[in-house]
Structures are given as structure tokens and as C-alpha cells.
Amino acid sequence: MLVAAVDDGPYNLVYLLHIVSVIVGVGGALLGPVLATRARFDGVPHRFIDEALAWVIAPALLAAGVFGGALVGMSGDVYDFGQTWLSAGGAVWLVAVAVAALLYPPPVVRLPAVDDRRRVLMGVLHLSLAAMLFLMVWKPGH
């Protein structure tokens, strides 16, 4: 059932929510290490920054994927998950959300501590965000 056509009012609203969620999630993920480094030099416990970012990063990235999936569903025959760029983007999105949740666990979820693997996970998060950006802009296989 087609709820909205591409570039229609409801579609554009979900598109706006998708873009805002991406900006908030990616912005938080890129700003997190900078804030943690600054806090370390200023003598502020970086736990405060991690807890603040936990309310933002993983939930925003989760919402971005949900809104992105909704856009595919709302697009009719324009987009479908059989397209390579969307399938790959969905897989990379799952990695990004999982890694973001491990790095900055939302307060409502109990996850294992990853302090000893933080740098590797941060690299994986940033690479996955860059991969999604590439996939969403150039749409290989579309």
C-alpha cells in the first residue's frame, strides 16, 4: 500500500526526520572523541560526556535507520531493499547501531563494558558511518 509518493508531504516529513536523525547521530559520534579528549585535559571526568552522548548517539542512529526503512516502504517502486546500495546500507547500519550502543550504551540498556576496545570500536563506528555516507550519496547498484 502506497502511503505517500516520493517528494510528497508525508514522504518529505519522514525524509526530514531521517536527515535530522543522521545529523544528530553522526555529529555526536564525531564529537564524542573530541569532547572526551578535551575533558581529559581539563580534568573533567569523561564519564559525564559518555553518559550525555549515550542519550543521543545510538538512539539517533537507530531512528535514522527506522526512518530510512520507512522511506523505502513509502517510495512505492522507486526504492526497494533488493537494490544493492540499500541492502549494504542496512547491513552497515546494523553494525553502526550495535557499535554505537556498545560505546555509548543508552541508560535503559545494560551492555558489557568495552573500555579496552574503545579505540577499535570508535574506528569501526566512524568507518561504518563513512561507508553509509558513500552508499547513500552514490547509490551503487541503483
Coordinates of C-alpha atoms in Angstrom, one line a residue, residues 17-78:
L17 CA 13.2 13.2 10.3
H18 CA 15.7 10.8 8.7
I19 CA 18.2 13.5 7.9
V20 CA 17.9 15.2 11.3
S21 CA 18.5 11.8 13.0
V22 CA 21.5 11.2 10.8
I23 CA 23.0 14.7 11.6
V24 CA 22.4 14.2 15.4
G25 CA 23.8 10.6 15.4
V26 CA 26.8 11.2 13.2
G27 CA 27.5 14.6 14.9
G28 CA 27.5 13.0 18.3
A29 CA 29.7 10.2 17.1
L30 CA 32.3 12.5 15.6
L31 CA 32.2 15.0 18.5
G32 CA 32.4 12.3 21.3
P33 CA 36.2 11.7 21.0
V34 CA 36.9 15.4 20.8
L35 CA 34.9 16.1 23.9
A36 CA 36.5 13.2 25.8
T37 CA 40.0 14.4 24.9
R38 CA 39.1 17.9 25.9
A39 CA 37.6 16.7 29.2
R40 CA 40.7 14.7 29.9
F41 CA 42.9 17.8 29.5
D42 CA 40.6 19.9 31.6
G43 CA 40.4 17.3 34.4
V44 CA 36.6 16.7 33.9
P45 CA 35.6 13.0 34.1
H46 CA 34.8 11.8 30.6
R47 CA 32.1 9.6 32.1
F48 CA 29.8 12.6 32.1
I49 CA 30.3 13.1 28.4
D50 CA 29.8 9.4 27.7
E51 CA 26.6 9.4 29.7
A52 CA 25.3 12.6 27.9
L53 CA 26.2 11.1 24.5
A54 CA 24.5 7.8 25.4
W55 CA 21.2 9.6 25.3
V56 CA 21.9 10.8 21.8
I57 CA 24.1 8.7 19.5
A58 CA 22.7 5.2 19.4
P59 CA 19.0 6.3 19.7
A60 CA 19.6 8.8 16.9
L61 CA 21.3 6.3 14.6
L62 CA 18.5 3.8 15.4
A63 CA 15.9 6.3 14.5
A64 CA 17.8 7.2 11.3
G65 CA 17.6 3.6 10.1
V66 CA 13.9 3.3 11.0
F67 CA 13.1 6.4 9.1
G68 CA 15.2 5.3 6.2
G69 CA 13.4 2.0 6.1
A70 CA 10.1 3.9 6.2
L71 CA 11.2 5.9 3.2
V72 CA 11.9 2.8 1.3
G73 CA 8.4 1.5 2.2
M74 CA 6.8 4.8 1.3
S75 CA 8.5 5.1 -2.0
G76 CA 6.4 2.6 -3.9
D77 CA 8.5 1.1 -6.6
V78 CA 11.2 3.8 -6.6

